[in-house]
mmCIF file of C-alpha atoms in Angstrom:
data_model
loop_
_atom_site.group_PDB
_atom_site.id
_atom_site.type_symbol
_atom_site.label_atom_id
_atom_site.label_comp_id
_atom_site.label_asym_id
_atom_site.label_seq_id
_atom_site.Cartn_x
_atom_site.Cartn_y
_atom_site.Cartn_z
ATOM 1 C CA MET A 26 14.382 -22.396 14.216
ATOM 2 C CA ALA A 27 12.796 -19.084 14.190
ATOM 3 C CA SER A 28 10.499 -18.387 17.105
ATOM 4 C CA ARG A 29 6.897 -17.662 16.635
ATOM 5 C CA CYS A 30 5.624 -14.170 16.915
ATOM 6 C CA ARG A 31 2.213 -12.226 16.925
ATOM 7 C CA ILE A 32 1.250 -11.419 13.303
ATOM 8 C CA VAL A 33 -1.432 -9.004 12.461
ATOM 9 C CA VAL A 34 -2.925 -8.505 9.109
ATOM 10 C CA GLY A 35 -4.276 -5.000 8.330
ATOM 11 C CA ILE A 36 -6.408 -4.007 5.390
ATOM 12 C CA PRO A 37 -7.607 -0.620 4.705
ATOM 13 C CA THR A 38 -10.706 -0.683 2.301
ATOM 14 C CA ARG A 39 -12.966 1.665 0.597
ATOM 15 C CA GLY A 40 -16.169 0.570 -1.514
ATOM 16 C CA ARG A 41 -15.027 -2.856 -2.414
ATOM 17 C CA ALA A 42 -16.586 -5.323 0.028
ATOM 18 C CA PRO A 43 -17.137 -8.138 -2.591
ATOM 19 C CA ILE A 44 -13.220 -8.205 -3.484
ATOM 20 C CA LEU A 45 -12.402 -7.766 0.299
ATOM 21 C CA ARG A 46 -14.198 -11.080 0.766
ATOM 22 C CA GLU A 47 -12.211 -12.778 -1.756
ATOM 23 C CA THR A 48 -8.799 -11.551 -0.010
ATOM 24 C CA LEU A 49 -10.274 -12.769 3.312
ATOM 25 C CA THR A 50 -10.861 -16.097 1.791
ATOM 26 C CA GLU A 51 -7.431 -16.560 0.751
ATOM 27 C CA LEU A 52 -6.121 -15.473 4.161
ATOM 28 C CA ALA A 53 -8.006 -18.068 5.644
ATOM 29 C CA ARG A 54 -5.878 -20.754 3.597
ATOM 30 C CA GLN A 55 -2.405 -19.544 4.927
ATOM 31 C CA THR A 56 -0.358 -22.279 6.297
ATOM 32 C CA ARG A 57 0.527 -19.894 9.199
ATOM 33 C CA LEU A 58 -2.942 -18.203 10.168
ATOM 34 C CA ALA A 59 -2.637 -14.643 11.310
ATOM 35 C CA ASP A 60 -3.182 -14.136 14.930
ATOM 36 C CA GLU A 61 -5.615 -11.297 14.137
ATOM 37 C CA ILE A 62 -6.947 -9.599 10.967
ATOM 38 C CA ILE A 63 -8.087 -5.964 11.196
ATOM 39 C CA ILE A 64 -9.958 -4.299 8.438
ATOM 40 C CA CYS A 65 -10.643 -0.552 8.219
ATOM 41 C CA GLY A 66 -13.163 1.049 6.088
ATOM 42 C CA ALA A 67 -14.607 4.775 6.025
ATOM 43 C CA GLU A 68 -18.242 3.779 6.408
ATOM 44 C CA ALA A 69 -20.245 0.513 6.983
ATOM 45 C CA ILE A 70 -20.838 -0.339 3.287
ATOM 46 C CA ASP A 71 -17.081 -0.827 3.000
ATOM 47 C CA SER A 72 -17.220 -3.856 5.130
ATOM 48 C CA GLU A 73 -20.869 -5.049 4.180
ATOM 49 C CA GLY A 74 -21.344 -8.737 5.046
ATOM 50 C CA ILE A 75 -17.716 -9.177 6.473
ATOM 51 C CA ALA A 76 -18.843 -9.711 10.269
ATOM 52 C CA GLU A 77 -21.115 -12.296 9.179
ATOM 53 C CA ALA A 78 -18.746 -14.296 6.760
ATOM 54 C CA PHE A 79 -15.704 -13.925 9.004
ATOM 55 C CA PRO A 80 -16.916 -13.304 12.433
ATOM 56 C CA ALA A 81 -13.206 -13.571 13.901
ATOM 57 C CA VAL A 82 -12.196 -10.480 11.771
ATOM 58 C CA THR A 83 -11.936 -7.143 13.632
ATOM 59 C CA VAL A 84 -14.034 -4.289 11.827
ATOM 60 C CA LEU A 85 -12.918 -0.698 12.203
ATOM 61 C CA THR A 86 -13.963 2.598 10.608
ATOM 62 C CA SER A 87 -12.104 5.847 10.455
ATOM 63 C CA ALA A 88 -11.933 9.135 8.398
ATOM 64 C CA PRO A 89 -11.232 8.124 4.783
ATOM 65 C CA GLY A 90 -7.939 8.062 3.338
ATOM 66 C CA ALA A 91 -5.250 5.346 3.196
ATOM 67 C CA SER A 92 -2.806 6.820 5.582
ATOM 68 C CA THR A 93 -5.543 7.552 8.006
ATOM 69 C CA GLN A 94 -7.185 4.087 7.942
ATOM 70 C CA ARG A 95 -3.597 2.402 7.969
ATOM 71 C CA ASN A 96 -2.873 4.456 11.301
ATOM 72 C CA ALA A 97 -6.318 3.246 12.770
ATOM 73 C CA ILE A 98 -5.160 -0.311 12.086
ATOM 74 C CA ILE A 99 -1.648 0.431 13.851
ATOM 75 C CA LYS A 100 -3.498 1.705 16.876
ATOM 76 C CA ALA A 101 -5.701 -1.400 17.023
ATOM 77 C CA ALA A 102 -2.640 -3.704 16.677
ATOM 78 C CA ALA A 103 -1.075 -2.579 19.823
ATOM 79 C CA GLU A 104 0.108 -5.959 20.805
ATOM 80 C CA ALA A 105 1.382 -7.089 17.350
ATOM 81 C CA ASP A 106 5.169 -7.892 16.760
ATOM 82 C CA ILE A 107 4.768 -7.795 12.838
ATOM 83 C CA LEU A 108 1.860 -6.025 11.122
ATOM 84 C CA ILE A 109 1.306 -7.008 7.717
ATOM 85 C CA PHE A 110 -0.479 -4.566 5.364
ATOM 86 C CA PHE A 111 -2.401 -6.009 2.314
ATOM 87 C CA ASP A 112 -4.503 -4.089 -0.109
ATOM 88 C CA ASP A 113 -8.121 -5.334 -0.331
ATOM 89 C CA ASP A 114 -7.552 -6.742 -3.563
ATOM 90 C CA PHE A 115 -4.152 -8.720 -2.791
ATOM 91 C CA LEU A 116 -4.333 -12.478 -3.043
ATOM 92 C CA ALA A 117 -1.674 -13.923 -0.893
ATOM 93 C CA ASP A 118 -0.082 -17.271 -1.565
ATOM 94 C CA SER A 119 -0.775 -19.867 1.301
ATOM 95 C CA ALA A 120 2.904 -19.631 2.558
ATOM 96 C CA TYR A 121 3.060 -15.841 2.645
ATOM 97 C CA LEU A 122 2.736 -15.271 6.402
ATOM 98 C CA ALA A 123 4.914 -18.171 7.069
ATOM 99 C CA ALA A 124 7.731 -16.704 4.854
ATOM 100 C CA ILE A 125 7.326 -13.423 6.617
ATOM 101 C CA GLU A 126 7.442 -14.863 9.996
ATOM 102 C CA SER A 127 10.592 -16.945 9.287
ATOM 103 C CA HIS A 128 12.529 -14.060 7.983
ATOM 104 C CA MET A 129 11.426 -11.499 10.452
ATOM 105 C CA THR A 130 12.096 -13.510 13.409
ATOM 106 C CA SER A 131 15.358 -14.894 12.145
ATOM 107 C CA ASN A 132 16.724 -11.549 11.156
ATOM 108 C CA PRO A 133 16.082 -8.773 13.768
ATOM 109 C CA ARG A 134 17.572 -6.050 11.499
ATOM 110 C CA LEU A 135 14.772 -6.581 9.024
ATOM 111 C CA MET A 136 12.374 -3.721 9.615
ATOM 112 C CA VAL A 137 10.113 -3.817 6.321
ATOM 113 C CA ALA A 138 9.565 -6.747 4.157
ATOM 114 C CA THR A 139 7.537 -6.721 0.900
ATOM 115 C CA GLY A 140 6.641 -9.922 -1.257
ATOM 116 C CA LEU A 141 7.090 -10.951 -4.708
ATOM 117 C CA VAL A 142 4.103 -9.734 -6.851
ATOM 118 C CA LEU A 143 3.697 -12.520 -9.269
ATOM 119 C CA ALA A 144 1.351 -10.449 -11.384
ATOM 120 C CA ASP A 145 -0.022 -6.718 -10.818
ATOM 121 C CA GLY A 146 -3.238 -5.785 -12.477
ATOM 122 C CA ILE A 147 -2.836 -1.971 -11.498
ATOM 123 C CA GLY A 148 -1.022 -1.514 -14.767
ATOM 124 C CA GLY A 149 -3.810 -2.859 -16.762
ATOM 125 C CA PRO A 150 -7.560 -3.398 -16.666
ATOM 126 C CA GLY A 151 -7.104 -5.384 -13.495
ATOM 127 C CA LEU A 152 -7.479 -9.051 -12.824
ATOM 128 C CA SER A 153 -10.389 -11.104 -11.714
ATOM 129 C CA PRO A 154 -10.014 -13.241 -8.289
ATOM 130 C CA ALA A 155 -10.288 -16.260 -10.619
ATOM 131 C CA GLU A 156 -7.297 -15.123 -12.753
ATOM 132 C CA GLY A 157 -5.407 -14.231 -9.500
ATOM 133 C CA ARG A 158 -5.862 -17.714 -8.132
ATOM 134 C CA ALA A 159 -4.929 -19.247 -11.400
ATOM 135 C CA ILE A 160 -1.680 -17.340 -11.342
ATOM 136 C CA LEU A 161 -0.961 -18.447 -7.840
ATOM 137 C CA ALA A 162 -1.672 -22.151 -8.739
ATOM 138 C CA ALA A 163 0.716 -22.023 -11.715
ATOM 139 C CA ALA A 164 3.602 -20.103 -9.899
ATOM 140 C CA GLY A 165 5.690 -23.131 -9.615
ATOM 141 C CA THR A 166 8.578 -23.658 -7.206
ATOM 142 C CA VAL A 167 9.039 -21.309 -4.351
ATOM 143 C CA THR A 168 12.593 -19.814 -3.879
ATOM 144 C CA ASP A 169 13.536 -18.242 -0.680
ATOM 145 C CA GLY A 170 15.819 -15.507 -1.619
ATOM 146 C CA THR A 171 16.025 -11.923 -0.310
ATOM 147 C CA LYS A 172 17.352 -8.782 -1.797
ATOM 148 C CA PRO A 173 17.385 -5.200 -0.575
ATOM 149 C CA THR A 174 14.954 -2.824 -1.839
ATOM 150 C CA PHE A 175 14.317 0.772 -1.487
ATOM 151 C CA SER A 176 10.744 0.412 0.061
ATOM 152 C CA GLY A 177 7.779 -1.934 0.775
ATOM 153 C CA TYR A 178 5.050 -1.876 -1.685
ATOM 154 C CA GLY A 179 1.828 -0.963 0.156
ATOM 155 C CA CYS A 180 -0.343 -3.872 -1.364
ATOM 156 C CA ASN A 181 1.823 -6.214 0.542
ATOM 157 C CA MET A 182 4.153 -4.771 3.204
ATOM 158 C CA ALA A 183 5.250 -6.238 6.613
ATOM 159 C CA VAL A 184 6.684 -3.854 9.111
ATOM 160 C CA ARG A 185 8.382 -4.434 12.532
ATOM 161 C CA MET A 186 6.114 -2.973 15.250
ATOM 162 C CA ALA A 187 8.717 -2.307 17.998
ATOM 163 C CA PRO A 188 10.484 0.502 16.261
ATOM 164 C CA MET A 189 7.160 2.040 15.311
ATOM 165 C CA ARG A 190 5.921 2.070 18.918
ATOM 166 C CA GLU A 191 9.269 3.211 20.231
ATOM 167 C CA HIS A 192 9.744 6.199 17.913
ATOM 168 C CA ALA A 193 5.866 6.874 17.367
ATOM 169 C CA ILE A 194 6.273 6.197 13.549
ATOM 170 C CA ARG A 195 3.097 6.328 11.638
ATOM 171 C CA PHE A 196 1.829 6.924 7.975
ATOM 172 C CA ASP A 197 1.656 10.523 7.208
ATOM 173 C CA ASP A 198 -1.849 11.901 7.716
ATOM 174 C CA ARG A 199 -0.967 14.730 5.609
ATOM 175 C CA LEU A 200 -1.220 12.444 2.506
ATOM 176 C CA PRO A 201 -5.014 12.309 2.012
ATOM 177 C CA LEU A 202 -7.316 10.112 0.002
ATOM 178 C CA TYR A 203 -5.272 7.470 -2.032
ATOM 179 C CA SER A 204 -2.136 8.692 0.159
ATOM 180 C CA TRP A 205 0.227 8.362 -3.026
ATOM 181 C CA GLN A 206 3.854 7.293 -1.872
ATOM 182 C CA GLU A 207 2.715 6.794 1.769
ATOM 183 C CA ASP A 208 4.270 3.140 1.723
ATOM 184 C CA VAL A 209 7.715 4.561 0.367
ATOM 185 C CA ASP A 210 7.764 7.433 3.146
ATOM 186 C CA LEU A 211 7.256 4.824 5.891
ATOM 187 C CA SER A 212 9.703 2.444 4.615
ATOM 188 C CA ARG A 213 12.326 5.135 4.427
ATOM 189 C CA ARG A 214 11.762 6.348 7.874
ATOM 190 C CA LEU A 215 11.982 2.676 9.256
ATOM 191 C CA ALA A 216 15.176 2.102 7.327
ATOM 192 C CA VAL A 217 17.010 4.291 9.629
ATOM 193 C CA PHE A 218 16.804 1.372 12.038
ATOM 194 C CA GLY A 219 17.614 -1.721 9.815
ATOM 195 C CA ASP A 220 16.886 -3.390 6.493
ATOM 196 C CA VAL A 221 14.275 -3.137 3.779
ATOM 197 C CA ALA A 222 13.936 -6.282 1.765
ATOM 198 C CA LYS A 223 12.042 -8.153 -0.908
ATOM 199 C CA LEU A 224 11.353 -11.784 0.108
ATOM 200 C CA GLU A 225 10.837 -14.206 -2.961
ATOM 201 C CA ALA A 226 9.069 -16.760 -0.822
ATOM 202 C CA ALA A 227 6.159 -14.251 0.134
ATOM 203 C CA ARG A 228 4.206 -14.415 -3.051
ATOM 204 C CA GLY A 229 1.026 -13.027 -4.220
ATOM 205 C CA VAL A 230 -1.059 -11.374 -6.749
ATOM 206 C CA HIS A 231 -2.193 -7.776 -6.987
ATOM 207 C CA LEU A 232 -5.512 -7.822 -8.644
ATOM 208 C CA GLY A 233 -5.434 -3.878 -9.325
ATOM 209 C CA VAL A 234 -9.329 -3.715 -9.172
ATOM 210 C CA LYS A 235 -10.421 -0.232 -10.422
ATOM 211 C CA ARG A 236 -13.639 0.095 -8.512
ATOM 212 C CA GLY A 237 -13.358 2.339 -5.434
ATOM 213 C CA ARG A 238 -10.567 4.447 -6.736
ATOM 214 C CA GLY A 239 -10.558 8.015 -6.769
ATOM 215 C CA SER A 240 -10.613 10.770 -9.280
ATOM 216 C CA GLY A 241 -8.000 11.061 -11.935
ATOM 217 C CA VAL A 242 -7.573 14.807 -11.332
ATOM 218 C CA LYS A 243 -6.886 14.202 -7.540
ATOM 219 C CA LEU A 244 -4.475 11.376 -8.172
ATOM 220 C CA GLY A 245 -2.559 13.383 -10.873
ATOM 221 C CA TYR A 246 -2.279 16.283 -8.216
ATOM 222 C CA SER A 247 -0.772 13.914 -5.726
ATOM 223 C CA GLN A 248 1.644 12.436 -8.185
ATOM 224 C CA VAL A 249 3.309 15.918 -8.150
ATOM 225 C CA ALA A 250 2.577 17.149 -4.713
ATOM 226 C CA ASN A 251 3.231 14.140 -2.483
ATOM 227 C CA PRO A 252 6.769 13.241 -3.561
ATOM 228 C CA LEU A 253 7.943 16.829 -3.353
ATOM 229 C CA TYR A 254 6.378 17.189 0.140
ATOM 230 C CA LEU A 255 8.091 14.047 1.364
ATOM 231 C CA VAL A 256 11.447 15.380 0.108
ATOM 232 C CA SER A 257 10.643 18.606 2.201
ATOM 233 C CA LYS A 258 10.466 16.351 5.368
ATOM 234 C CA ARG A 259 14.132 15.292 4.991
ATOM 235 C CA ALA A 260 13.160 11.912 6.249
ATOM 236 C CA GLY A 261 14.855 9.903 3.851
ATOM 237 C CA TYR A 262 12.919 10.462 0.541
ATOM 238 C CA PRO A 263 15.674 11.729 -1.776
ATOM 239 C CA MET A 264 14.923 14.543 -4.504
ATOM 240 C CA PHE A 265 16.164 12.489 -7.404
ATOM 241 C CA ARG A 266 13.762 10.038 -6.635
ATOM 242 C CA ALA A 267 10.826 12.521 -6.457
ATOM 243 C CA LEU A 268 11.790 14.099 -9.690
ATOM 244 C CA GLU A 269 12.131 10.844 -11.531
ATOM 245 C CA HIS A 270 8.707 9.672 -10.245
ATOM 246 C CA ILE A 271 7.065 13.037 -11.227
ATOM 247 C CA ALA A 272 8.669 13.086 -14.771
ATOM 248 C CA ARG A 273 7.878 9.477 -15.323
ATOM 249 C CA ASN A 274 4.140 9.824 -14.399
ATOM 250 C CA MET A 275 3.712 13.070 -16.068
ATOM 251 C CA ALA A 276 5.331 11.694 -19.651
ATOM 252 C CA LYS A 277 3.012 8.796 -19.344
ATOM 253 C CA ASN A 278 0.055 10.828 -18.708
ATOM 254 C CA LEU A 279 0.810 13.305 -21.562
ATOM 255 C CA ALA A 280 1.662 10.518 -24.008
ATOM 256 C CA ARG A 281 -1.814 8.648 -23.366
ATOM 257 C CA ALA A 282 -3.870 11.665 -22.853
ATOM 258 C CA GLY A 283 -5.024 11.586 -26.614
ATOM 259 C CA TRP A 284 -5.667 7.898 -26.549
ATOM 260 C CA PRO A 285 -6.270 6.859 -23.066
ATOM 261 C CA GLU A 286 -6.632 3.571 -21.851
ATOM 262 C CA PRO A 287 -10.390 2.857 -20.901
ATOM 263 C CA TYR A 288 -9.620 1.875 -17.328
ATOM 264 C CA VAL A 289 -7.367 5.168 -16.542
ATOM 265 C CA ASP A 290 -8.416 8.779 -16.564
ATOM 266 C CA ARG A 291 -5.159 10.161 -18.260
ATOM 267 C CA ARG A 292 -6.661 13.404 -19.068
ATOM 268 C CA GLY A 293 -7.726 13.978 -15.490
ATOM 269 C CA ARG A 294 -4.321 12.817 -14.199
ATOM 270 C CA LEU A 295 -2.648 15.170 -16.552
ATOM 271 C CA ARG A 296 -4.780 18.115 -15.635
ATOM 272 C CA GLY A 297 -4.059 17.259 -11.965
ATOM 273 C CA ASN A 298 -0.341 17.101 -12.704
ATOM 274 C CA LEU A 299 -0.584 20.695 -14.234
ATOM 275 C CA LEU A 300 -2.513 22.039 -11.361
ATOM 276 C CA ALA A 301 -0.080 20.950 -9.086
ATOM 277 C CA LEU A 302 2.712 22.569 -10.821
ATOM 278 C CA ARG A 303 0.632 25.825 -11.026
ATOM 279 C CA ASP A 304 0.288 25.695 -7.309
ATOM 280 C CA LEU A 305 4.110 24.906 -6.830
ATOM 281 C CA ALA A 306 4.787 28.022 -9.020
ATOM 282 C CA ALA A 307 2.356 30.058 -6.716
ATOM 283 C CA GLY A 308 3.892 28.812 -3.585
ATOM 284 C CA ARG A 309 0.602 26.939 -2.437
ATOM 285 C CA MET A 310 1.127 23.302 -3.308
ATOM 286 C CA THR A 311 0.485 20.902 -0.405
ATOM 287 C CA PRO A 312 -0.833 17.457 -0.550
ATOM 288 C CA GLU A 313 -4.146 18.459 1.261
ATOM 289 C CA ARG A 314 -4.931 20.659 -1.736
ATOM 290 C CA VAL A 315 -6.376 17.575 -3.497
ATOM 291 C CA LEU A 316 -9.455 17.864 -0.995
ATOM 292 C CA GLU A 317 -10.324 21.144 -2.569
ATOM 293 C CA LEU A 318 -10.370 19.898 -6.343
#
């Protein structure tokens, strides 16, 4: 039987306190409760009402940006064996933490584990908490399979803390704001020490809530700048993946620019893509340039 370890759940958040409360409510229903839950916003309004409704939750603030806020959580989780990052709109199945603990304690080579996303609202208008809970309730029999995967998915991603402490591995603070691809970068740096896997028993629903997300122009810039920057680090992010990623996103933005979805700023994203290519040609493209747009 796998031994018990210290599991901390970390949730970076920005501008979505009502949704965050729904996520914390689901975490209270875990069959294996977290030893600590840490949330990190950028200002007080990001965690409005959380301390009163969930007094055991640790509330932090840091400079804004997904990487920066995740790193603040890592610093605060100094005693954790496993740190599980959830987006503030990820509803975890009640057995999620138990599945992570079982696999990561029984397999010491497992560095990063990501769960099975039963539904992902990020590709559409988003899901309501009620819809997310209905999907979880109707999910049926749990299987316990695992399969290798290239990276964790930042909305639900467990990392083993020992190698992160030993090698001072953190999310890259040079990826500002939405920090596009920061989950892939961290996964590939940890993959040097072991395995990255998807666990079918760790299930959940990513609501994909649109409130609180940044500008389309900035995201579009990051869709080009961040993958190319990560390639330049030579830390496990391959060029073929960057080029495929950029081409896929630019093609989608271009194809939908004339008839955009009401919940996606396709024209803004395409403009950001083109600005990044212009800066690339001029030799001045960096992830941080989004802060000037």
